[in-house]
Amino acid sequence: MPVTSPLSLLTGNEDPGRASSREDVTDEEDHVESSLVPVEEHKSVILHLLSQLKLGMDLTRVVLPTFFLEKRSLLEMFADCMGHPQLFVCIPDEVTPFGRMMALLEWYLTSFHMGKPDSTAKKPYNPIIGETFHCSWRVQNTNSSSKEHTGLKPKCVYETVNLSPQSRSKSATENIATDNGHTSGQCSKLANESETQICPLDATTQEKVGETVDASSVSVEEVKDVIKKYSVITDTSVESIEISYIAEQVSHHPPVTAFYVECPVKRMCLNSSIWTKSNFSGMSVGVNMIGELSLYLENHGERYDFTLPSAYARSVISVPWIELGGKATISCPMTGYSAAIIFHTKPFYGGKVHQVTAEVKNQAGAIECRVQGEWNSHYEFTYCNGESKIIRVLELPIYKKRVRKISEQGERESRKLWYNVTQALKIDDIDSATEYKQRLEEQQRLEQRIRKESGMQYPTAYFKKRGDSWVFNNLLCEV
């Protein structure tokens, strides 16, 4: 049976029971917007809008034409990061700190293509304050004894062992046990498990198991026994794992979106609050993602902090397309591992689009892995021993979101709130969509005036402010 998220225990402005994923069903409308912006049809409107803008101008308060909209809210768009949930839930299964960093990096890098597979640029709805979005995903518990599910290539339960203190190849790992012959993450199959091979454990793993391990004489079978006995492996009594997502627009000016993801079976959760700041630069519109995401792995006592790249809508008066650019980082203060990622924008002359490079360093600052590729195509991982592997993002299995039917959603849940706008856009009724959108915006302005006159702050439902960030009221775990 699937494990139900404790989100149903939330308190806030919405009925806390509404946040439960028990009523979620597979989303038959879970699709990615791929149609082009009808530039030629509305070129005069676009040119008029551009004539009102100045270079570097903040577009936060600028209302874009309705035909630019993507038929879904920004709150739902952020859920795209979980399009490959099977990669996310495998992060804590890695035994070594390097293995977990690499698993996180793989999930992070492969998540960007989900929202824009064809790189067309359209804008999601600007959430109104108090708007929420809930969804969930179910994947097979790869630690379960059940082998009936074939849609997901199983990840080995115990699979990472450092082969040598000097050469930490493939996230310092070798796959010492596999299911159905599949290798996963950054691991590779041992050439012959029947032969005794020397596989010393690193100091971190030795400290975890609390035993002194002779690094010069540990066989594969002994490693298996140690890891099976001491590795922090999550609940194997369930056949499917549930991941829950909840997002809320917690601020209007500046526009801040907070979202939270948790997987109780794996004892892991992710908390984020992102402030989007848009600006105009000639024929492009840039969106800076200001804020930080934090992933907590309770069983390992680790926190991973990471940032997001900026997004750019290029060629706004011809065929708009999306580009990612800027630097992003991932760091774990507990282990000292870090990753520096660069999303390269295309040079004015020559060069390729969508290029990404990354370096993973250990606590001593030594580079253990380099990555290069394209965020909407593939990545090549090259390890310090010269070995490499390629991940083709378009070949990864995609899991549809599970959401409640609109008739069962709260009044401020995204799909119900924007229902009329979405339906009008689906039939290309731009005038009606604009009218419905303006009604929502006017309602938000009226509520804001009332709160300002009465000196009230909007009472958020699921998140509370902590310093400059917003934190989920009931974190599953925090390190």
Short mmCIF file of C-alpha atoms in Angstrom, two decimals:
data_model
loop_
_atom_site.label_atom_id
_atom_site.label_comp_id
_atom_site.label_asym_id
_atom_site.label_seq_id
_atom_site.Cartn_x
_atom_site.Cartn_y
_atom_site.Cartn_z
CA MET A 1 0.00 0.00 0.00
CA PRO A 2 1.21 3.54 -0.67
CA VAL A 3 2.30 5.62 2.27
CA THR A 4 0.11 8.69 2.74
CA SER A 5 1.88 11.97 3.33
CA PRO A 6 1.28 13.68 6.68
CA LEU A 7 0.29 16.82 4.78
CA SER A 8 -3.26 16.13 5.95
CA LEU A 9 -2.15 17.20 9.43
CA LEU A 10 -1.52 20.78 8.30
CA THR A 11 -3.22 23.77 9.82
CA GLY A 12 -3.91 27.01 8.04
CA ASN A 13 -6.51 28.99 6.15
CA GLU A 14 -7.52 26.06 4.00
CA ASP A 15 -9.18 22.97 5.37
CA PRO A 16 -6.12 20.94 6.43
CA GLY A 17 -7.75 17.77 5.16
CA ARG A 18 -7.78 19.30 1.67
CA ALA A 19 -4.01 19.02 1.55
CA SER A 20 -4.09 15.24 1.79
CA SER A 21 -3.12 13.33 -1.33
CA ARG A 22 -5.58 10.52 -0.61
CA GLU A 23 -8.06 11.98 -3.08
CA ASP A 24 -5.50 12.52 -5.83
CA VAL A 25 -5.99 10.71 -9.12
CA THR A 26 -3.70 10.48 -12.14
CA ASP A 27 -3.90 13.75 -14.01
CA GLU A 28 -5.24 13.13 -17.49
CA GLU A 29 -4.54 16.76 -18.41
CA ASP A 30 -0.96 16.69 -17.21
CA HIS A 31 0.72 17.93 -20.34
CA VAL A 32 3.39 20.45 -21.19
CA GLU A 33 2.44 23.54 -23.15
CA SER A 34 4.06 23.25 -26.55
CA SER A 35 2.12 25.60 -28.82
CA LEU A 36 3.87 28.71 -30.08
CA VAL A 37 2.93 32.24 -29.11
CA PRO A 38 0.80 33.64 -32.00
CA VAL A 39 3.26 36.46 -32.67
CA GLU A 40 2.17 37.42 -36.18
CA GLU A 41 -1.50 37.53 -35.22
CA HIS A 42 -0.82 39.89 -32.30
CA LYS A 43 2.32 41.63 -33.56
CA SER A 44 0.85 45.13 -33.22
CA VAL A 45 0.00 44.49 -29.56
CA ILE A 46 3.50 43.16 -28.89
CA LEU A 47 5.18 46.12 -30.58
CA HIS A 48 3.01 48.55 -28.62
CA LEU A 49 3.95 46.81 -25.37
CA LEU A 50 7.66 46.87 -26.24
CA SER A 51 7.46 50.59 -27.00
CA GLN A 52 6.41 51.19 -23.39
CA LEU A 53 9.37 49.29 -21.93
CA LYS A 54 12.86 50.48 -21.13
CA LEU A 55 16.09 48.50 -20.93
CA GLY A 56 16.53 46.99 -17.47
CA MET A 57 12.94 47.83 -16.51
CA ASP A 58 11.43 45.65 -13.76
CA LEU A 59 8.50 43.79 -15.30
CA THR A 60 7.03 42.58 -12.01
CA ARG A 61 4.10 44.99 -12.29
CA VAL A 62 3.77 44.86 -16.07
CA VAL A 63 0.72 42.95 -17.30
CA LEU A 64 1.58 40.87 -20.36
CA PRO A 65 -1.02 40.07 -23.03
CA THR A 66 -3.16 37.02 -22.31
CA PHE A 67 -2.05 35.17 -25.44
CA PHE A 68 1.41 34.82 -23.85
CA LEU A 69 -0.03 32.67 -21.07
CA GLU A 70 0.76 28.98 -20.60
CA LYS A 71 -2.63 27.72 -19.27
CA ARG A 72 -1.31 26.95 -15.81
CA SER A 73 -0.08 28.76 -12.72
CA LEU A 74 3.53 29.33 -11.71
CA LEU A 75 2.76 27.24 -8.62
CA GLU A 76 2.10 24.23 -10.84
CA MET A 77 5.07 24.99 -13.07
CA PHE A 78 7.48 24.59 -10.15
CA ALA A 79 6.14 21.04 -9.72
CA ASP A 80 7.86 20.16 -13.01
CA CYS A 81 11.02 19.56 -10.98
CA MET A 82 9.46 16.26 -9.87
CA GLY A 83 8.78 14.92 -13.36
CA HIS A 84 11.39 12.22 -12.70
CA PRO A 85 10.51 11.34 -9.08
CA GLN A 86 12.32 8.00 -9.35
CA LEU A 87 15.61 9.93 -9.36
CA PHE A 88 14.59 12.10 -6.42
CA VAL A 89 13.65 9.25 -4.06
CA CYS A 90 16.90 7.40 -4.78
CA ILE A 91 19.10 10.17 -3.37
CA PRO A 92 19.16 8.90 0.24
CA ASP A 93 19.80 5.31 -0.89
CA GLU A 94 23.40 6.19 -1.73
CA VAL A 95 25.83 5.11 0.98
CA THR A 96 28.64 7.63 0.46
CA PRO A 97 28.42 11.44 0.64
CA PHE A 98 29.77 11.64 -2.91
CA GLY A 99 27.15 9.19 -4.10
CA ARG A 100 24.37 11.30 -2.59
CA MET A 101 25.77 14.49 -4.09
CA MET A 102 25.91 12.87 -7.51
CA ALA A 103 22.39 11.46 -7.19
CA LEU A 104 21.11 14.92 -6.25
CA LEU A 105 23.00 16.53 -9.14
CA GLU A 106 21.54 14.02 -11.61
CA TRP A 107 17.98 14.72 -10.41
CA TYR A 108 18.63 18.48 -10.45
CA LEU A 109 20.08 18.60 -13.97
CA THR A 110 17.50 16.29 -15.53
CA SER A 111 14.56 18.26 -14.14
CA PHE A 112 14.93 21.37 -16.31
CA HIS A 113 13.74 19.87 -19.58
CA MET A 114 10.39 18.87 -18.06
CA GLY A 115 8.70 22.26 -18.36
CA LYS A 116 10.06 23.24 -21.77
CA PRO A 117 10.82 20.17 -23.89
CA ASP A 118 10.62 22.14 -27.13
CA SER A 119 12.14 25.33 -25.67
CA THR A 120 9.16 27.51 -26.63
CA ALA A 121 8.57 30.48 -24.35
CA LYS A 122 5.19 31.04 -22.74
CA LYS A 123 4.41 32.57 -19.37
CA PRO A 124 2.51 30.82 -16.57
CA TYR A 125 -0.21 32.66 -14.67
CA ASN A 126 1.03 35.04 -11.98
CA PRO A 127 -0.31 33.45 -8.77
CA ILE A 128 -2.50 35.62 -6.56
CA ILE A 129 -1.60 35.80 -2.89
CA GLY A 130 -3.04 32.87 -0.97
CA GLU A 131 -3.27 30.70 -4.07
CA THR A 132 -2.19 27.08 -3.51
CA PHE A 133 -1.46 24.02 -5.60
CA HIS A 134 -1.30 20.41 -4.42
CA CYS A 135 -0.25 17.26 -6.23
CA SER A 136 1.56 13.98 -5.68
CA TRP A 137 3.40 11.19 -7.46
CA ARG A 138 3.68 7.46 -6.86
CA VAL A 139 6.70 5.36 -7.77
CA GLN A 140 7.69 1.83 -6.95
CA ASN A 141 9.54 1.34 -3.71
CA THR A 142 12.79 -0.05 -5.07
CA ASN A 143 13.55 -1.42 -1.60
CA SER A 144 10.34 -3.44 -1.67
CA SER A 145 10.41 -7.19 -2.27
CA SER A 146 7.80 -6.79 -5.01
CA LYS A 147 9.16 -7.18 -8.54
CA GLU A 148 5.86 -6.84 -10.37
CA HIS A 149 6.27 -3.23 -11.46
CA THR A 150 8.16 -2.98 -14.74
CA GLY A 151 7.67 0.71 -15.59
CA LEU A 152 10.67 1.77 -13.52
CA LYS A 153 14.09 0.23 -13.77
CA PRO A 154 14.83 -0.62 -10.15
CA LYS A 155 17.63 1.08 -8.31
CA CYS A 156 19.71 -1.28 -6.23
CA VAL A 157 19.08 -1.13 -2.50
CA TYR A 158 22.75 -1.37 -1.59
CA GLU A 159 24.90 -0.11 -4.36
CA THR A 160 27.66 2.30 -3.47
CA VAL A 161 31.09 1.41 -2.15
CA ASN A 162 34.26 3.46 -2.40
CA LEU A 163 36.81 1.53 -4.44
CA SER A 164 39.87 3.45 -3.33
CA PRO A 165 40.65 6.48 -1.19
CA GLN A 166 42.66 8.02 -4.02
CA SER A 167 40.38 7.35 -7.00
CA ARG A 168 36.69 7.87 -6.32
CA SER A 169 35.39 6.85 -9.71
CA LYS A 170 31.73 7.08 -10.62
CA SER A 171 30.71 8.92 -7.48
CA ALA A 172 33.31 6.83 -5.66
CA THR A 173 31.11 3.84 -6.24
CA GLU A 174 30.87 0.43 -7.86
CA ASN A 175 27.54 -1.31 -8.07
CA ILE A 176 27.80 -4.36 -5.83
CA ALA A 177 24.23 -5.56 -6.20
CA THR A 178 21.75 -5.01 -8.99
CA ASP A 179 18.19 -5.86 -9.91
CA ASN A 180 17.51 -7.29 -13.36
CA GLY A 181 20.99 -6.29 -14.44
CA HIS A 182 20.24 -2.58 -14.48
CA THR A 183 22.80 -0.11 -13.27
CA SER A 184 21.53 3.14 -11.82
CA GLY A 185 22.67 6.64 -11.06
CA GLN A 186 26.40 6.97 -11.41
CA CYS A 187 27.11 3.33 -10.54
CA SER A 188 28.51 0.56 -12.72
CA LYS A 189 28.27 -3.22 -12.53
CA LEU A 190 31.20 -5.18 -11.13
CA ALA A 191 32.81 -7.22 -13.85
CA ASN A 192 32.50 -10.45 -11.90
CA GLU A 193 30.90 -10.53 -8.47
CA SER A 194 31.90 -14.14 -7.98
CA GLU A 195 35.53 -13.10 -7.64
CA THR A 196 36.83 -11.60 -4.43
CA GLN A 197 37.72 -7.97 -4.92
CA ILE A 198 39.19 -5.38 -2.59
CA CYS A 199 36.69 -2.60 -1.81
CA PRO A 200 37.81 -0.34 1.06
CA LEU A 201 35.22 1.89 2.66
CA ASP A 202 35.93 5.59 3.04
CA ALA A 203 36.28 7.23 6.43
CA THR A 204 32.78 8.71 6.33
CA THR A 205 31.20 5.31 5.76
CA GLN A 206 33.38 3.73 8.44
CA GLU A 207 32.24 6.40 10.88
CA LYS A 208 28.61 5.76 9.89
CA VAL A 209 28.79 2.02 10.59
CA GLY A 210 30.78 2.63 13.75
CA GLU A 211 33.30 -0.08 13.01
CA THR A 212 36.98 -0.06 12.16
CA VAL A 213 37.37 -1.44 8.66
CA ASP A 214 40.70 -2.57 7.29
CA ALA A 215 40.79 -0.67 3.99
CA SER A 216 43.29 -3.11 2.54
CA SER A 217 41.32 -6.31 2.95
CA VAL A 218 37.59 -5.87 2.56
CA SER A 219 35.92 -8.16 0.05
CA VAL A 220 32.75 -7.45 -1.86
CA GLU A 221 30.80 -9.97 0.23
CA GLU A 222 32.02 -8.37 3.46
CA VAL A 223 31.04 -4.94 2.17
CA LYS A 224 27.57 -6.27 1.37
CA ASP A 225 27.20 -7.60 4.90
CA VAL A 226 28.36 -4.33 6.50
CA ILE A 227 26.15 -2.14 4.34
CA LYS A 228 23.10 -4.36 4.76
CA LYS A 229 23.58 -4.29 8.50
CA TYR A 230 24.25 -0.59 9.01
CA SER A 231 23.18 1.40 5.96
CA VAL A 232 20.25 3.70 6.57
CA ILE A 233 17.76 1.98 4.29
CA THR A 234 14.17 3.13 4.37
CA ASP A 235 10.93 1.25 4.91
CA THR A 236 10.72 -1.87 2.74
CA SER A 237 7.24 -2.90 3.86
CA VAL A 238 5.44 -0.88 1.18
CA GLU A 239 5.40 -1.47 -2.55
CA SER A 240 4.89 2.13 -3.67
CA ILE A 241 6.32 5.40 -2.48
CA GLU A 242 4.38 8.63 -2.44
CA ILE A 243 5.88 12.07 -2.96
CA SER A 244 3.70 15.05 -2.03
CA TYR A 245 4.02 18.62 -3.31
CA ILE A 246 2.36 21.74 -1.98
CA ALA A 247 2.92 25.33 -3.12
CA GLU A 248 1.54 28.65 -1.92
CA GLN A 249 1.91 32.23 -3.08
CA VAL A 250 2.96 33.80 0.20
CA SER A 251 3.69 37.36 -0.97
CA HIS A 252 2.46 39.63 -3.73
CA HIS A 253 5.10 42.40 -3.66
CA PRO A 254 7.67 41.02 -4.01
CA PRO A 255 6.06 37.97 -5.66
CA VAL A 256 7.26 35.01 -3.56
CA THR A 257 6.29 31.41 -4.19
CA ALA A 258 6.97 28.85 -1.46
CA PHE A 259 6.80 25.15 -2.17
CA TYR A 260 7.48 21.97 -0.26
CA VAL A 261 8.09 18.35 -1.30
CA GLU A 262 8.26 15.38 1.01
CA CYS A 263 8.66 11.60 0.87
CA PRO A 264 7.92 10.08 4.29
CA VAL A 265 9.14 6.58 3.35
CA LYS A 266 12.57 7.95 2.45
CA ARG A 267 12.60 10.45 5.35
CA MET A 268 13.43 13.32 3.01
CA CYS A 269 11.88 16.71 2.27
CA LEU A 270 12.60 19.80 0.21
CA ASN A 271 11.69 23.36 1.21
CA SER A 272 11.91 26.40 -1.04
CA SER A 273 10.84 30.00 -1.38
CA ILE A 274 11.56 31.70 -4.68
CA TRP A 275 11.18 35.36 -5.54
CA THR A 276 10.88 35.94 -9.27
CA LYS A 277 12.18 39.23 -10.64
CA SER A 278 11.70 40.00 -14.34
CA ASN A 279 13.50 42.58 -16.44
CA PHE A 280 13.50 43.74 -20.04
CA SER A 281 16.69 43.72 -22.13
CA GLY A 282 16.09 44.57 -25.76
CA MET A 283 14.45 41.64 -27.52
CA SER A 284 14.59 39.43 -24.42
CA VAL A 285 12.81 39.14 -21.10
CA GLY A 286 14.85 37.77 -18.21
CA VAL A 287 13.47 36.15 -15.06
CA ASN A 288 15.80 35.84 -12.07
CA MET A 289 14.97 33.10 -9.56
CA ILE A 290 16.01 34.66 -6.27
CA GLY A 291 16.05 32.34 -3.30
CA GLU A 292 17.29 28.96 -2.20
CA LEU A 293 16.08 25.39 -2.03
CA SER A 294 17.03 23.08 0.84
CA LEU A 295 16.85 19.30 0.71
CA TYR A 296 16.88 17.48 4.05
CA LEU A 297 17.95 13.83 4.39
CA GLU A 298 17.00 12.89 7.93
CA ASN A 299 18.63 9.46 8.02
CA HIS A 300 21.99 10.89 6.98
CA GLY A 301 21.78 14.13 8.98
CA GLU A 302 22.46 16.16 5.85
CA ARG A 303 21.13 19.35 4.29
CA TYR A 304 21.77 20.31 0.68
CA ASP A 305 21.30 23.96 -0.29
CA PHE A 306 21.01 24.87 -3.96
CA THR A 307 19.98 27.68 -6.26
CA LEU A 308 18.32 28.00 -9.67
CA PRO A 309 19.51 29.57 -12.92
CA SER A 310 17.80 32.52 -14.58
CA ALA A 311 15.41 32.02 -17.49
CA TYR A 312 15.24 34.15 -20.62
CA ALA A 313 12.54 34.52 -23.27
CA ARG A 314 14.43 35.32 -26.46
CA SER A 315 13.18 36.78 -29.76
CA VAL A 316 9.93 38.09 -28.29
CA ILE A 317 8.77 39.65 -31.59
CA SER A 318 9.47 36.62 -33.78
CA VAL A 319 9.31 33.08 -32.38
CA PRO A 320 9.92 33.31 -28.62
CA TRP A 321 12.10 30.56 -27.17
CA ILE A 322 13.39 29.84 -23.69
CA GLU A 323 17.02 29.83 -22.58
CA LEU A 324 18.54 29.16 -19.18
CA GLY A 325 21.57 31.15 -18.06
CA GLY A 326 23.75 31.95 -15.09
CA LYS A 327 25.49 30.14 -12.27
CA ALA A 328 23.92 27.78 -9.74
CA THR A 329 25.41 25.93 -6.79
CA ILE A 330 24.71 22.87 -4.66
CA SER A 331 26.42 22.49 -1.30
CA CYS A 332 26.24 20.26 1.75
CA PRO A 333 27.71 21.92 4.87
CA MET A 334 27.79 18.58 6.69
CA THR A 335 29.97 16.69 4.20
CA GLY A 336 31.79 19.55 2.46
CA TYR A 337 30.80 18.34 -1.01
CA SER A 338 29.72 20.99 -3.50
CA ALA A 339 28.78 21.41 -7.14
CA ALA A 340 29.24 24.52 -9.28
CA ILE A 341 26.96 24.64 -12.32
CA ILE A 342 26.99 27.07 -15.24
CA PHE A 343 24.10 27.40 -17.68
CA HIS A 344 25.70 29.01 -20.71
CA THR A 345 23.75 31.49 -22.81
CA LYS A 346 24.36 31.41 -26.53
CA PRO A 347 27.03 33.87 -27.74
CA PHE A 348 25.89 36.53 -30.20
CA TYR A 349 28.00 34.93 -32.92
CA GLY A 350 28.32 31.17 -33.19
CA GLY A 351 28.16 28.80 -30.28
CA LYS A 352 25.48 26.31 -29.23
CA VAL A 353 22.31 26.78 -27.24
CA HIS A 354 21.33 25.19 -23.92
CA GLN A 355 24.90 24.29 -22.91
CA VAL A 356 25.59 23.30 -19.28
CA THR A 357 28.85 22.54 -17.46
CA ALA A 358 29.38 21.51 -13.85
CA GLU A 359 32.11 20.46 -11.45
CA VAL A 360 31.72 18.44 -8.26
CA LYS A 361 34.32 18.97 -5.54
CA ASN A 362 34.99 17.13 -2.29
CA GLN A 363 35.69 18.67 1.10
CA ALA A 364 39.35 19.15 0.16
CA GLY A 365 38.41 21.12 -2.96
CA ALA A 366 39.49 18.38 -5.39
CA ILE A 367 37.33 17.88 -8.47
CA GLU A 368 35.80 14.40 -8.52
CA CYS A 369 33.46 14.75 -11.48
CA ARG A 370 32.91 17.06 -14.45
CA VAL A 371 29.65 17.37 -16.37
CA GLN A 372 28.88 18.85 -19.75
CA GLY A 373 25.89 18.69 -22.03
CA GLU A 374 22.58 20.32 -22.91
CA TRP A 375 19.76 20.68 -20.39
CA ASN A 376 17.11 19.62 -22.92
CA SER A 377 19.06 16.74 -24.45
CA HIS A 378 21.82 14.91 -22.62
CA TYR A 379 24.63 15.13 -20.06
CA GLU A 380 28.03 13.46 -20.02
CA PHE A 381 29.56 12.74 -16.60
CA THR A 382 33.34 12.29 -16.54
CA TYR A 383 34.87 10.98 -13.32
CA CYS A 384 38.32 11.51 -11.92
CA ASN A 385 39.54 8.10 -13.07
CA GLY A 386 38.69 8.93 -16.68
CA GLU A 387 35.51 6.85 -16.89
CA SER A 388 32.32 8.49 -18.11
CA LYS A 389 28.62 7.94 -18.71
CA ILE A 390 25.84 9.70 -20.57
CA ILE A 391 22.30 10.46 -19.39
CA ARG A 392 19.79 11.20 -22.15
CA VAL A 393 17.06 13.18 -20.46
CA LEU A 394 14.43 12.51 -23.12
CA GLU A 395 14.74 8.76 -22.52
CA LEU A 396 14.01 8.97 -18.79
CA PRO A 397 10.57 7.75 -17.66
CA ILE A 398 8.13 10.55 -16.85
CA TYR A 399 5.52 10.25 -14.13
CA LYS A 400 2.26 12.14 -14.37
CA LYS A 401 1.13 14.22 -11.44
CA ARG A 402 -1.76 13.03 -9.29
CA VAL A 403 -4.25 15.79 -8.47
CA ARG A 404 -7.76 16.08 -7.09
CA LYS A 405 -10.62 16.71 -9.44
CA ILE A 406 -11.43 20.40 -9.80
CA SER A 407 -14.84 19.82 -8.20
CA GLU A 408 -13.03 18.69 -5.04
CA GLN A 409 -10.52 21.55 -4.90
CA GLY A 410 -10.63 24.60 -2.66
CA GLU A 411 -11.58 28.00 -4.05
CA ARG A 412 -7.97 29.25 -4.02
CA GLU A 413 -6.38 26.15 -5.50
CA SER A 414 -4.72 27.00 -8.79
CA ARG A 415 -6.70 24.93 -11.25
CA LYS A 416 -10.06 25.89 -9.78
CA LEU A 417 -9.07 29.54 -9.37
CA TRP A 418 -7.90 29.88 -12.99
CA TYR A 419 -10.43 27.44 -14.47
CA ASN A 420 -12.34 30.00 -16.56
CA VAL A 421 -9.15 31.52 -17.93
CA THR A 422 -7.78 28.11 -18.85
CA GLN A 423 -10.97 26.97 -20.57
CA ALA A 424 -11.15 30.17 -22.62
CA LEU A 425 -7.51 29.81 -23.71
CA LYS A 426 -8.12 26.21 -24.72
CA ILE A 427 -10.66 27.35 -27.30
CA ASP A 428 -8.52 30.36 -28.24
CA ASP A 429 -11.06 32.83 -26.85
CA ILE A 430 -8.51 35.49 -25.91
CA ASP A 431 -11.11 38.15 -25.08
CA SER A 432 -12.92 35.97 -22.54
CA ALA A 433 -9.65 34.76 -21.05
CA THR A 434 -8.51 38.36 -20.62
CA GLU A 435 -11.81 39.30 -18.95
CA TYR A 436 -11.64 36.41 -16.46
CA LYS A 437 -7.99 37.17 -15.75
CA GLN A 438 -8.74 40.84 -15.09
CA ARG A 439 -11.51 39.88 -12.64
CA LEU A 440 -9.05 37.85 -10.59
CA GLU A 441 -6.47 40.63 -10.64
CA GLU A 442 -9.03 43.23 -9.60
CA GLN A 443 -10.20 40.98 -6.77
CA GLN A 444 -6.61 40.69 -5.57
CA ARG A 445 -6.11 44.47 -5.69
CA LEU A 446 -9.32 45.02 -3.72
CA GLU A 447 -8.30 42.53 -1.04
CA GLN A 448 -4.88 44.15 -0.84
CA ARG A 449 -6.40 47.61 -0.31
CA ILE A 450 -8.62 46.30 2.46
CA ARG A 451 -5.68 44.63 4.22
CA LYS A 452 -3.57 47.78 3.88
CA GLU A 453 -6.29 50.01 5.32
CA SER A 454 -6.84 47.67 8.24
CA GLY A 455 -3.13 47.05 8.81
CA MET A 456 -3.51 43.30 8.31
CA GLN A 457 -1.05 40.84 6.80
CA TYR A 458 -2.34 38.04 4.64
CA PRO A 459 -2.57 34.90 6.86
CA THR A 460 -0.64 32.25 4.94
CA ALA A 461 -1.95 28.71 5.14
CA TYR A 462 1.08 26.43 4.93
CA PHE A 463 4.25 28.48 5.32
CA LYS A 464 5.72 30.83 7.91
CA LYS A 465 8.41 33.43 7.42
CA ARG A 466 11.84 32.74 8.89
CA GLY A 467 14.32 35.51 8.20
CA ASP A 468 14.26 36.19 4.47
CA SER A 469 12.83 32.76 3.64
CA TRP A 470 9.51 30.97 4.01
CA VAL A 471 9.45 27.59 5.72
CA PHE A 472 6.76 24.92 5.65
CA ASN A 473 4.76 24.77 8.88
CA ASN A 474 5.24 21.03 9.39
CA LEU A 475 8.58 19.99 7.97
CA LEU A 476 8.92 16.23 7.86
CA CYS A 477 12.52 16.63 8.98
CA GLU A 478 15.07 19.40 9.42
CA VAL A 479 18.80 19.10 9.84
#
